[in-house]
Amino acid sequence: MVKICCLGAGYVGGPTMAVIASKCPKIEVVVVDISVSRIAAWNSDQLPIYEPGLEDVVKSCRGKNLFFSTNIEKHISDSDIIFVSVNTPTKTRGLGAGKAADLTYWESAARMIADVSKTDKIVVEKSTVPVKTAEAIEKILTYNRKGIKFHILSNPEFLAEGTAVQDLLKPDRVLIGGRETLEGRRAVQTLKEVYAHWVPEDQIITTNLWSAELSKLAANAFLAQRISSMNAISALCEATGANILEVAHAVGKDSRIGPKFLNSSVGFGGSCFQKDILNLIYICECNGLFEVANYWKQVIKINDYQKSRFVNRVVSSMFNTVCGKKIAVLGFAFKKDTGDTQETPAIDVCNGLLRDKANISIYDPQVTEDQIRRELSMIKSDWGYQGSLQPKSPTSVKQVNVVWDAYEATKSAHGICIVTEWDEFKKLDFERIYTDMQKPAFVFDGRNILDLEKLRKIGFIVYSIGKPLDPWVKNMPTMV
Ligand code: NAI
């Protein structure tokens, strides 16, 4: 039986390998990482990432056929299939800064594989990479090989954070791209047999390398575009009195469109959508396809617009100033059921409110104070969308309070912003919250999860993305 090693014990490497190990008890799976603390966490009771169901899967096979280790060289050398699931962030400096994928981690992983391998290997691109990365990796491996054969496959991961385990157990499809040679096809077959332990064969798609690489970027661009499309329509709903939920329902009934992923919100976040679209834009520009690049740029522009539109609504509704007012921010993770805060819209919402000198009180059930403060201490640099590590002024840090209870966050507040759609926010006692707030009391629902009629009856002035506006909100002139 094959032995598997995975480089990178992150949001993708950890859950993916845990599911492979649980479904293939005869295959030994070792996940390695350069981060000692991450590996220690995977070996402990407190896993480094929060995903529903993940703990049970890990516990069922850890120490049996699933191992987490920092001994990267040994496990690369021992395995037949090496997944590379290292991070591929946007470049922050130099050529392509703010757009191109930074392949530093990938290249060093490839060099390490070339250095320590003593037998033939199948190297699987699990990270999301620019089209033609496999070719570059192949070059690094073949220039450094010592008579060893490396077969490169592209096997992009389509899991979504928050539902990673379910997505891995029942994937819509598994995509494997390989060279169209006899040996390439054999390598594809070997990987296919691993997934075939639990994924029906007709859901395992095989393509050439470049199609697989591009499909992942295209899929993320389509998903993000769907959100930006709904968000663009949400602005029009507010202007016309239409209701985004009714529009989404009617639009989604068209079987060509489908009902999923049509929620309008304060904007998309997460480590992937923006990074992958920027990467797609860069590839288009490098190929002289400027019109195509501009088309995809608009998806990110609408996302930024939606975040600033939300902040503008908050400020303008509250007499055009939030200076010195307490605003409760409920939710900081980029979506529910994850503790991930990379590119979360909460960062822009909080920064927008801080610029207007609000005092913000943040509560998220899964995000620590340290993490929130780290995210808010980054300043966006001029050239693009990626944060740079310049510390902010101490004053703005003082305006931020992080608490461990929604009632504490909302106590004496002037307004509440719902930024993440955590289920527990739907069940809050808003009568109690209203009693403890300053009046008039405002709720700004950036996720459309609350019962507005109930809130209005209690006495709140409410704003919910894309829903017909309260007269109060409508009468406050705003820049949208
Ligand atoms: P992550 O940042 O959570 O994990 C990457 C891990 O790789 C880190 O723990 C890092 O220490 C480790 N690493 C870096 N260089 C290494 C090396 N040379 N050897 C061993 N370990 C090394 O990243 P995440 O979220 O798991 O993403 C990985 C890739 O998967 C990215 O390309 C991402 O775009 C893609 N992806 C991410 C998804 C997500 O929801 N997070 C979904 C689908 C794809």
Short mmCIF file of C-alpha atoms and ligand atoms in Angstrom, two decimals:
data_model
loop_
_atom_site.label_atom_id
_atom_site.label_comp_id
_atom_site.label_asym_id
_atom_site.label_seq_id
_atom_site.Cartn_x
_atom_site.Cartn_y
_atom_site.Cartn_z
CA MET A 1 0.00 0.00 0.00
CA VAL A 2 1.10 3.56 -0.63
CA LYS A 3 2.43 5.86 2.06
CA ILE A 4 1.34 9.48 2.04
CA CYS A 5 3.12 12.55 3.37
CA CYS A 6 1.54 16.00 3.34
CA LEU A 7 3.61 19.18 3.61
CA GLY A 8 1.56 21.82 5.40
CA ALA A 9 -0.68 21.14 8.41
CA GLY A 10 -3.04 24.06 7.84
CA TYR A 11 -6.76 24.49 7.12
CA VAL A 12 -6.41 22.24 4.08
CA GLY A 13 -3.59 19.79 4.91
CA GLY A 14 -4.89 18.87 8.38
CA PRO A 15 -8.56 18.11 7.60
CA THR A 16 -7.86 16.60 4.15
CA MET A 17 -5.30 14.15 5.45
CA ALA A 18 -7.42 13.29 8.49
CA VAL A 19 -10.29 12.31 6.18
CA ILE A 20 -8.00 10.32 3.87
CA ALA A 21 -6.58 8.46 6.90
CA SER A 22 -10.04 7.77 8.30
CA LYS A 23 -11.32 6.43 4.97
CA CYS A 24 -8.19 4.46 4.07
CA PRO A 25 -7.16 2.63 7.25
CA LYS A 26 -4.43 0.71 5.40
CA ILE A 27 -2.68 3.84 4.15
CA GLU A 28 -0.22 5.56 6.49
CA VAL A 29 -0.65 9.32 6.36
CA VAL A 30 1.87 11.70 7.93
CA VAL A 31 1.25 15.45 7.99
CA VAL A 32 4.43 17.50 8.42
CA ASP A 33 4.95 21.20 8.96
CA ILE A 34 7.79 23.63 9.63
CA SER A 35 5.70 25.11 12.45
CA VAL A 36 6.53 23.22 15.65
CA SER A 37 3.59 24.77 17.52
CA ARG A 38 1.09 23.79 14.81
CA ILE A 39 2.24 20.17 14.88
CA ALA A 40 2.17 20.15 18.69
CA ALA A 41 -1.43 21.42 18.55
CA TRP A 42 -2.45 18.70 16.06
CA ASN A 43 -1.02 16.16 18.51
CA SER A 44 -2.88 17.68 21.47
CA ASP A 45 -6.52 17.87 22.60
CA GLN A 46 -6.76 21.47 21.36
CA LEU A 47 -6.52 21.23 17.56
CA PRO A 48 -5.06 24.33 15.87
CA ILE A 49 -8.19 24.96 13.81
CA TYR A 50 -11.88 24.79 14.59
CA GLU A 51 -14.04 22.80 12.18
CA PRO A 52 -17.27 21.02 13.11
CA GLY A 53 -16.66 17.25 13.27
CA LEU A 54 -12.88 17.50 12.82
CA GLU A 55 -11.95 16.46 16.34
CA ASP A 56 -13.82 13.15 16.02
CA VAL A 57 -12.19 12.31 12.68
CA VAL A 58 -8.70 13.13 13.97
CA LYS A 59 -9.18 11.20 17.20
CA SER A 60 -10.45 8.14 15.32
CA CYS A 61 -7.18 7.63 13.45
CA ARG A 62 -4.43 9.70 15.12
CA GLY A 63 -1.65 7.40 16.33
CA LYS A 64 -3.03 4.54 14.18
CA ASN A 65 -2.50 5.55 10.56
CA LEU A 66 -2.51 9.34 10.95
CA PHE A 67 0.55 11.11 12.33
CA PHE A 68 1.64 14.72 12.71
CA SER A 69 5.37 15.39 12.70
CA THR A 70 8.07 18.01 12.22
CA ASN A 71 10.50 15.43 10.83
CA ILE A 72 9.87 16.59 7.28
CA GLU A 73 12.90 15.00 5.61
CA LYS A 74 12.28 11.51 6.96
CA HIS A 75 8.62 11.43 5.99
CA ILE A 76 9.20 12.83 2.51
CA SER A 77 11.84 10.19 2.00
CA ASP A 78 9.56 7.38 3.26
CA SER A 79 6.47 8.19 1.20
CA ASP A 80 5.20 7.39 -2.28
CA ILE A 81 2.74 10.27 -2.62
CA ILE A 82 3.61 13.76 -1.34
CA PHE A 83 0.83 16.31 -1.09
CA VAL A 84 2.04 19.90 -0.98
CA SER A 85 -0.49 21.99 0.89
CA VAL A 86 1.64 24.94 1.93
CA ASN A 87 0.38 28.51 1.95
CA THR A 88 0.41 30.51 -1.29
CA PRO A 89 -0.35 34.09 -0.19
CA THR A 90 -0.40 37.15 -2.42
CA LYS A 91 3.07 38.63 -2.99
CA THR A 92 3.60 41.64 -0.75
CA ARG A 93 6.65 43.08 -2.48
CA GLY A 94 8.54 43.07 -5.76
CA LEU A 95 7.24 42.06 -9.16
CA GLY A 96 3.50 41.37 -9.07
CA ALA A 97 3.15 42.68 -5.49
CA GLY A 98 -0.49 42.82 -4.41
CA LYS A 99 -1.59 40.40 -7.12
CA ALA A 100 0.69 37.50 -7.98
CA ALA A 101 0.86 34.37 -5.81
CA ASP A 102 3.94 34.16 -3.61
CA LEU A 103 5.37 30.73 -4.36
CA THR A 104 8.30 30.99 -1.93
CA TYR A 105 6.89 28.28 0.36
CA TRP A 106 6.04 26.09 -2.61
CA GLU A 107 9.49 26.40 -4.15
CA SER A 108 11.27 25.62 -0.91
CA ALA A 109 8.99 22.60 -0.42
CA ALA A 110 9.83 21.39 -3.95
CA ARG A 111 13.57 21.83 -3.35
CA MET A 112 13.32 19.90 -0.11
CA ILE A 113 11.50 17.05 -1.90
CA ALA A 114 14.22 16.97 -4.58
CA ASP A 115 16.95 16.99 -1.92
CA VAL A 116 15.77 14.19 0.31
CA SER A 117 13.98 11.80 -2.08
CA LYS A 118 15.67 8.49 -2.76
CA THR A 119 12.79 6.73 -4.55
CA ASP A 120 10.26 7.76 -7.23
CA LYS A 121 7.50 10.05 -5.96
CA ILE A 122 4.14 11.37 -7.00
CA VAL A 123 4.04 15.05 -6.02
CA VAL A 124 0.52 16.44 -5.67
CA GLU A 125 -0.25 20.15 -5.84
CA LYS A 126 -2.91 20.61 -3.18
CA SER A 127 -2.29 24.32 -2.67
CA THR A 128 -4.07 26.71 -5.00
CA VAL A 129 -1.42 27.82 -7.47
CA PRO A 130 -1.17 29.84 -10.69
CA VAL A 131 -1.64 27.96 -13.94
CA LYS A 132 1.65 26.39 -15.08
CA THR A 133 3.05 26.07 -11.56
CA ALA A 134 3.31 22.32 -12.12
CA GLU A 135 5.69 23.04 -14.98
CA ALA A 136 7.91 25.17 -12.74
CA ILE A 137 7.84 22.56 -9.98
CA GLU A 138 8.66 19.84 -12.50
CA LYS A 139 11.71 21.85 -13.55
CA ILE A 140 12.94 22.25 -9.98
CA LEU A 141 12.50 18.56 -9.33
CA THR A 142 14.01 17.30 -12.56
CA TYR A 143 17.02 19.65 -12.47
CA ASN A 144 17.82 18.43 -8.96
CA ARG A 145 16.93 14.76 -9.24
CA LYS A 146 19.43 11.99 -8.77
CA GLY A 147 17.99 9.46 -11.19
CA ILE A 148 14.64 9.62 -9.46
CA LYS A 149 11.33 10.08 -11.28
CA PHE A 150 8.83 12.65 -10.08
CA HIS A 151 5.28 12.73 -11.39
CA ILE A 152 3.42 15.96 -10.77
CA LEU A 153 -0.32 15.99 -10.29
CA SER A 154 -2.68 18.87 -9.65
CA ASN A 155 -5.40 18.01 -7.13
CA PRO A 156 -6.86 21.33 -6.01
CA GLU A 157 -8.97 21.34 -2.88
CA PHE A 158 -12.53 22.65 -2.98
CA LEU A 159 -13.42 22.41 0.71
CA ALA A 160 -14.94 25.44 2.40
CA GLU A 161 -13.95 26.42 5.91
CA GLY A 162 -16.76 25.84 8.39
CA THR A 163 -17.95 22.76 6.47
CA ALA A 164 -14.54 21.24 5.68
CA VAL A 165 -15.19 17.78 7.06
CA GLN A 166 -18.56 17.38 5.34
CA ASP A 167 -17.10 18.75 2.10
CA LEU A 168 -14.27 16.23 2.27
CA LEU A 169 -16.52 13.30 3.15
CA LYS A 170 -19.01 14.11 0.39
CA PRO A 171 -17.21 16.22 -2.18
CA ASP A 172 -19.15 17.53 -5.20
CA ARG A 173 -16.14 16.34 -7.18
CA VAL A 174 -12.49 15.47 -6.83
CA LEU A 175 -10.32 16.90 -9.57
CA ILE A 176 -7.03 15.31 -10.60
CA GLY A 177 -4.91 16.78 -13.37
CA GLY A 178 -1.88 15.01 -14.78
CA ARG A 179 0.46 14.72 -17.74
CA GLU A 180 -1.09 13.04 -20.76
CA THR A 181 1.62 10.39 -20.97
CA LEU A 182 1.52 6.75 -19.95
CA GLU A 183 3.41 7.49 -16.73
CA GLY A 184 1.28 10.57 -16.08
CA ARG A 185 -1.90 8.53 -16.47
CA ARG A 186 -0.54 5.89 -14.09
CA ALA A 187 0.16 8.54 -11.46
CA VAL A 188 -3.39 9.88 -11.88
CA GLN A 189 -4.74 6.36 -11.43
CA THR A 190 -2.73 5.86 -8.22
CA LEU A 191 -4.20 9.00 -6.66
CA LYS A 192 -7.65 8.16 -7.99
CA GLU A 193 -7.49 4.83 -6.15
CA VAL A 194 -6.92 6.66 -2.87
CA TYR A 195 -10.04 8.80 -3.28
CA ALA A 196 -12.03 5.86 -4.66
CA HIS A 197 -12.06 4.44 -1.11
CA TRP A 198 -15.04 6.73 -0.44
CA VAL A 199 -15.74 8.97 -3.47
CA PRO A 200 -17.90 7.47 -6.28
CA GLU A 201 -15.76 7.06 -9.37
CA ASP A 202 -17.95 9.25 -11.59
CA GLN A 203 -17.27 12.14 -9.22
CA ILE A 204 -13.51 11.89 -9.69
CA ILE A 205 -12.72 14.06 -12.68
CA THR A 206 -9.41 13.72 -14.46
CA THR A 207 -8.01 16.44 -16.73
CA ASN A 208 -4.72 17.73 -17.99
CA LEU A 209 -2.53 19.61 -15.50
CA TRP A 210 -3.34 23.11 -16.68
CA SER A 211 -7.10 22.58 -16.70
CA ALA A 212 -6.99 21.36 -13.10
CA GLU A 213 -4.90 24.33 -11.97
CA LEU A 214 -7.10 26.83 -13.77
CA SER A 215 -10.37 25.17 -12.66
CA LYS A 216 -9.61 25.93 -9.02
CA LEU A 217 -8.95 29.61 -9.69
CA ALA A 218 -12.01 29.78 -11.94
CA ALA A 219 -14.24 28.07 -9.35
CA ASN A 220 -13.24 30.52 -6.62
CA ALA A 221 -13.65 33.47 -8.98
CA PHE A 222 -17.17 32.26 -9.90
CA LEU A 223 -18.14 31.82 -6.24
CA ALA A 224 -16.85 35.25 -5.27
CA GLN A 225 -18.53 36.76 -8.33
CA ARG A 226 -21.85 35.28 -7.23
CA ILE A 227 -21.51 37.04 -3.87
CA SER A 228 -20.51 40.32 -5.49
CA SER A 229 -23.41 40.01 -7.93
CA MET A 230 -25.89 39.62 -5.07
CA ASN A 231 -24.22 42.42 -3.15
CA ALA A 232 -24.46 44.72 -6.16
CA ILE A 233 -28.18 43.90 -6.41
CA SER A 234 -28.57 44.48 -2.65
CA ALA A 235 -27.58 48.13 -3.12
CA LEU A 236 -30.23 48.45 -5.81
CA CYS A 237 -32.80 46.76 -3.55
CA GLU A 238 -32.21 49.40 -0.88
CA ALA A 239 -32.59 52.16 -3.44
CA THR A 240 -35.83 50.78 -4.88
CA GLY A 241 -37.61 49.09 -1.98
CA ALA A 242 -37.10 45.56 -3.30
CA ASN A 243 -36.10 42.87 -0.82
CA ILE A 244 -32.86 40.98 -1.55
CA LEU A 245 -34.16 37.77 0.07
CA GLU A 246 -37.19 37.75 -2.24
CA VAL A 247 -35.03 38.56 -5.26
CA ALA A 248 -32.50 35.85 -4.36
CA HIS A 249 -35.28 33.31 -3.92
CA ALA A 250 -36.88 34.17 -7.26
CA VAL A 251 -33.55 34.23 -9.10
CA GLY A 252 -32.37 30.98 -7.49
CA LYS A 253 -35.50 29.12 -8.62
CA ASP A 254 -34.10 29.21 -12.15
CA SER A 255 -32.50 25.80 -12.47
CA ARG A 256 -29.71 27.28 -14.57
CA ILE A 257 -28.78 29.52 -11.64
CA GLY A 258 -29.69 27.41 -8.58
CA PRO A 259 -30.46 28.56 -5.05
CA LYS A 260 -27.05 28.16 -3.35
CA PHE A 261 -24.57 30.90 -2.54
CA LEU A 262 -26.98 33.74 -3.24
CA ASN A 263 -26.76 35.37 0.18
CA SER A 264 -26.05 39.02 0.21
CA SER A 265 -23.86 40.18 3.09
CA VAL A 266 -21.35 42.70 4.30
CA GLY A 267 -18.86 41.10 1.89
CA PHE A 268 -16.80 37.97 1.38
CA GLY A 269 -13.60 37.25 3.28
CA GLY A 270 -11.31 34.32 3.98
CA SER A 271 -7.86 33.46 2.84
CA CYS A 272 -8.82 32.37 -0.67
CA PHE A 273 -11.36 34.37 -2.70
CA GLN A 274 -9.52 37.66 -2.93
CA LYS A 275 -6.08 36.08 -3.21
CA ASP A 276 -7.19 33.71 -5.96
CA ILE A 277 -8.97 36.40 -7.96
CA LEU A 278 -5.93 38.68 -7.70
CA ASN A 279 -3.85 35.79 -8.89
CA LEU A 280 -6.24 35.21 -11.82
CA ILE A 281 -6.07 38.92 -12.67
CA TYR A 282 -2.27 38.79 -12.65
CA ILE A 283 -2.21 35.77 -14.94
CA CYS A 284 -4.62 37.52 -17.33
CA GLU A 285 -2.45 40.65 -17.37
CA CYS A 286 0.71 38.60 -17.95
CA ASN A 287 -1.04 37.08 -20.96
CA GLY A 288 -2.11 40.48 -22.30
CA LEU A 289 -5.78 39.85 -21.48
CA PHE A 290 -6.49 43.24 -19.88
CA GLU A 291 -10.24 43.24 -20.56
CA VAL A 292 -10.58 39.89 -18.84
CA ALA A 293 -8.45 41.12 -15.93
CA ASN A 294 -10.66 44.21 -15.55
CA TYR A 295 -13.78 42.07 -15.55
CA TRP A 296 -12.54 40.07 -12.52
CA LYS A 297 -11.17 43.18 -10.77
CA GLN A 298 -14.73 44.40 -10.49
CA VAL A 299 -15.63 41.44 -8.25
CA ILE A 300 -13.15 42.69 -5.66
CA LYS A 301 -14.18 46.32 -6.13
CA ILE A 302 -17.82 45.48 -5.39
CA ASN A 303 -16.70 43.58 -2.30
CA ASP A 304 -14.79 46.62 -1.03
CA TYR A 305 -17.75 48.83 -1.95
CA GLN A 306 -20.13 46.63 0.05
CA LYS A 307 -17.98 46.88 3.18
CA SER A 308 -17.67 50.66 2.98
CA ARG A 309 -21.39 50.99 2.11
CA PHE A 310 -22.22 49.12 5.32
CA VAL A 311 -20.00 51.38 7.43
CA ASN A 312 -21.49 54.47 5.76
CA ARG A 313 -25.00 53.29 6.63
CA VAL A 314 -23.97 52.81 10.27
CA VAL A 315 -22.38 56.24 10.57
CA SER A 316 -25.04 58.16 8.63
CA SER A 317 -27.92 56.52 10.53
CA MET A 318 -26.38 57.61 13.81
CA PHE A 319 -26.52 61.34 12.98
CA ASN A 320 -23.46 61.10 10.75
CA THR A 321 -21.08 60.53 13.64
CA VAL A 322 -20.08 57.61 15.81
CA CYS A 323 -17.36 59.58 17.59
CA GLY A 324 -17.20 58.42 21.22
CA LYS A 325 -20.19 56.10 20.73
CA LYS A 326 -20.01 52.47 21.75
CA ILE A 327 -20.68 50.12 18.85
CA ALA A 328 -20.95 46.38 19.52
CA VAL A 329 -19.45 44.27 16.76
CA LEU A 330 -20.89 40.77 16.92
CA GLY A 331 -18.70 38.32 15.05
CA PHE A 332 -15.18 38.71 13.76
CA ALA A 333 -14.50 35.44 11.90
CA PHE A 334 -15.01 35.70 8.14
CA LYS A 335 -17.94 33.30 8.39
CA LYS A 336 -19.66 31.16 10.99
CA ASP A 337 -18.25 27.87 12.28
CA THR A 338 -14.65 28.88 11.80
CA GLY A 339 -12.15 30.84 13.86
CA ASP A 340 -10.39 32.06 10.70
CA THR A 341 -10.11 35.84 10.42
CA GLN A 342 -7.98 36.15 7.28
CA GLU A 343 -9.40 38.96 5.10
CA THR A 344 -12.56 38.99 7.21
CA PRO A 345 -14.91 41.89 6.38
CA ALA A 346 -14.90 42.58 10.14
CA ILE A 347 -11.46 44.17 9.73
CA ASP A 348 -12.74 46.80 7.28
CA VAL A 349 -15.95 47.36 9.23
CA CYS A 350 -14.01 47.90 12.49
CA ASN A 351 -11.41 50.08 10.82
CA GLY A 352 -14.15 52.16 9.19
CA LEU A 353 -15.81 52.71 12.57
CA LEU A 354 -12.47 53.43 14.25
CA ARG A 355 -11.69 56.07 11.62
CA ASP A 356 -14.88 57.79 12.73
CA LYS A 357 -13.62 57.49 16.33
CA ALA A 358 -16.16 54.96 17.59
CA ASN A 359 -15.44 52.84 20.65
CA ILE A 360 -15.95 49.29 19.51
CA SER A 361 -16.67 46.28 21.63
CA ILE A 362 -16.12 43.01 19.78
CA TYR A 363 -17.42 39.55 20.58
CA ASP A 364 -16.81 36.38 18.56
CA PRO A 365 -17.35 32.88 19.98
CA GLN A 366 -14.24 31.43 18.31
CA VAL A 367 -11.74 34.25 17.87
CA THR A 368 -9.29 35.25 20.60
CA GLU A 369 -8.52 38.80 21.66
CA ASP A 370 -4.91 38.43 20.47
CA GLN A 371 -6.04 37.43 17.01
CA ILE A 372 -8.51 40.32 16.77
CA ARG A 373 -5.92 42.85 17.91
CA ARG A 374 -3.36 41.45 15.47
CA GLU A 375 -5.78 41.79 12.56
CA LEU A 376 -6.75 45.32 13.53
CA SER A 377 -3.15 46.41 13.93
CA MET A 378 -2.40 45.89 10.24
CA ILE A 379 -2.66 48.80 7.88
CA LYS A 380 -3.56 48.30 4.24
CA SER A 381 -0.76 49.48 2.05
CA ASP A 382 -1.20 51.77 -0.91
CA TRP A 383 -0.50 49.37 -3.72
CA GLY A 384 -3.14 46.82 -3.07
CA TYR A 385 -5.23 44.77 -0.78
CA GLN A 386 -2.74 42.88 1.33
CA GLY A 387 -2.09 44.03 4.89
CA SER A 388 1.36 45.20 5.86
CA LEU A 389 2.59 44.91 9.38
CA GLN A 390 2.75 48.56 10.34
CA PRO A 391 1.38 49.10 13.82
CA LYS A 392 -1.53 51.52 14.17
CA SER A 393 -1.61 54.47 16.51
CA PRO A 394 -2.06 53.54 20.19
CA THR A 395 -5.26 55.64 20.31
CA SER A 396 -7.15 53.41 17.89
CA VAL A 397 -6.02 50.35 19.84
CA LYS A 398 -7.53 51.90 22.99
CA GLN A 399 -10.86 52.33 21.18
CA VAL A 400 -11.13 48.54 20.84
CA ASN A 401 -12.48 46.31 23.56
CA VAL A 402 -12.74 42.54 23.11
CA VAL A 403 -15.21 40.68 25.33
CA TRP A 404 -16.37 37.10 25.75
CA ASP A 405 -20.11 37.66 25.85
CA ALA A 406 -22.59 39.27 23.44
CA TYR A 407 -24.51 40.89 26.33
CA GLU A 408 -21.32 42.47 27.64
CA ALA A 409 -20.48 43.76 24.16
CA THR A 410 -23.90 45.34 23.69
CA LYS A 411 -24.29 46.80 27.20
CA SER A 412 -24.67 50.61 27.02
CA ALA A 413 -23.95 50.47 23.29
CA HIS A 414 -25.53 52.90 20.82
CA GLY A 415 -25.53 50.40 17.99
CA ILE A 416 -24.92 46.74 17.14
CA CYS A 417 -23.29 45.48 13.95
CA ILE A 418 -23.79 41.82 13.06
CA VAL A 419 -20.72 40.96 11.04
CA THR A 420 -20.59 37.13 11.23
CA GLU A 421 -23.68 34.92 10.89
CA TRP A 422 -23.07 32.80 14.04
CA ASP A 423 -26.27 30.88 14.91
CA GLU A 424 -26.09 32.01 18.54
CA PHE A 425 -26.72 35.63 17.48
CA LYS A 426 -30.18 34.64 16.22
CA LYS A 427 -31.07 33.36 19.68
CA LEU A 428 -29.97 36.41 21.70
CA ASP A 429 -32.47 38.01 24.08
CA PHE A 430 -32.92 41.30 22.22
CA GLU A 431 -35.46 42.60 24.77
CA ARG A 432 -32.73 42.42 27.41
CA ILE A 433 -30.16 43.89 25.03
CA TYR A 434 -32.49 46.79 24.15
CA THR A 435 -33.10 47.62 27.81
CA ASP A 436 -29.34 47.88 28.43
CA MET A 437 -28.57 50.02 25.36
CA GLN A 438 -28.50 53.79 24.75
CA LYS A 439 -31.53 55.14 22.88
CA PRO A 440 -32.29 55.34 20.06
CA ALA A 441 -30.84 51.81 19.78
CA PHE A 442 -29.69 50.60 16.37
CA VAL A 443 -29.09 47.16 14.88
CA PHE A 444 -27.17 46.86 11.60
CA ASP A 445 -27.50 43.32 10.33
CA GLY A 446 -24.67 42.68 7.89
CA ARG A 447 -25.71 39.05 7.41
CA ASN A 448 -29.50 39.18 7.17
CA ILE A 449 -29.96 36.73 10.04
CA LEU A 450 -32.24 38.62 12.42
CA ASP A 451 -36.02 38.92 12.58
CA LEU A 452 -36.42 42.61 11.78
CA GLU A 453 -40.12 42.81 12.64
CA LYS A 454 -39.41 41.48 16.12
CA LEU A 455 -36.58 43.98 16.58
CA ARG A 456 -38.76 46.87 15.38
CA LYS A 457 -41.49 45.90 17.83
CA ILE A 458 -38.95 45.99 20.66
CA GLY A 459 -38.02 49.52 19.60
CA PHE A 460 -34.81 49.10 17.60
CA ILE A 461 -34.06 51.09 14.48
CA VAL A 462 -32.86 48.43 12.07
CA TYR A 463 -30.88 48.20 8.89
CA SER A 464 -30.35 44.90 7.11
CA ILE A 465 -28.42 44.57 3.86
CA GLY A 466 -30.66 44.73 0.80
CA LYS A 467 -33.94 44.92 2.77
CA PRO A 468 -36.47 47.78 2.52
CA LEU A 469 -35.12 50.64 4.63
CA ASP A 470 -36.63 51.89 7.89
CA PRO A 471 -37.88 55.47 7.40
CA TRP A 472 -35.21 56.61 9.87
CA VAL A 473 -32.38 55.10 7.82
CA LYS A 474 -33.95 56.25 4.54
CA ASN A 475 -34.15 59.83 5.73
CA MET A 476 -30.49 60.01 6.72
CA PRO A 477 -28.49 61.14 3.70
CA THR A 478 -25.69 58.71 3.07
CA MET A 479 -22.88 58.17 0.62
CA VAL A 480 -23.52 54.66 -0.72
P1 NAI B 1 -2.33 27.53 6.07
O1 NAI B 1 -1.57 28.77 6.13
O2 NAI B 1 -3.40 27.25 7.08
O3 NAI B 1 -1.31 26.28 6.17
C1 NAI B 1 -0.15 26.17 5.42
C2 NAI B 1 0.89 25.46 6.28
O4 NAI B 1 2.03 25.17 5.47
C3 NAI B 1 1.40 26.31 7.45
O5 NAI B 1 1.16 25.62 8.67
C4 NAI B 1 2.90 26.46 7.16
O6 NAI B 1 3.68 26.45 8.33
C5 NAI B 1 3.15 25.22 6.31
N1 NAI B 1 4.37 25.28 5.50
C6 NAI B 1 4.86 26.32 4.76
N2 NAI B 1 5.98 25.95 4.12
C7 NAI B 1 6.22 24.66 4.45
C8 NAI B 1 7.23 23.71 4.10
N3 NAI B 1 8.21 24.02 3.27
N4 NAI B 1 7.16 22.47 4.64
C9 NAI B 1 6.16 22.14 5.49
N5 NAI B 1 5.17 22.98 5.84
C10 NAI B 1 5.20 24.22 5.33
O7 NAI B 1 -2.91 27.43 4.61
P2 NAI B 1 -4.22 26.67 4.12
O8 NAI B 1 -5.42 27.50 4.38
O9 NAI B 1 -4.19 25.25 4.58
O10 NAI B 1 -4.01 26.73 2.54
C11 NAI B 1 -3.04 25.94 1.89
C12 NAI B 1 -3.31 26.04 0.41
O11 NAI B 1 -4.59 25.51 0.11
C13 NAI B 1 -3.30 27.47 -0.13
O12 NAI B 1 -2.74 27.46 -1.41
C14 NAI B 1 -4.77 27.81 -0.20
O13 NAI B 1 -5.03 28.76 -1.21
C15 NAI B 1 -5.39 26.49 -0.57
N6 NAI B 1 -6.76 26.31 -0.16
C16 NAI B 1 -7.21 26.79 1.03
C17 NAI B 1 -8.53 26.62 1.42
C18 NAI B 1 -9.03 27.17 2.71
O14 NAI B 1 -10.24 27.18 2.90
N7 NAI B 1 -8.17 27.59 3.63
C19 NAI B 1 -9.50 25.89 0.56
C20 NAI B 1 -8.90 25.37 -0.64
C21 NAI B 1 -7.61 25.59 -0.99
#
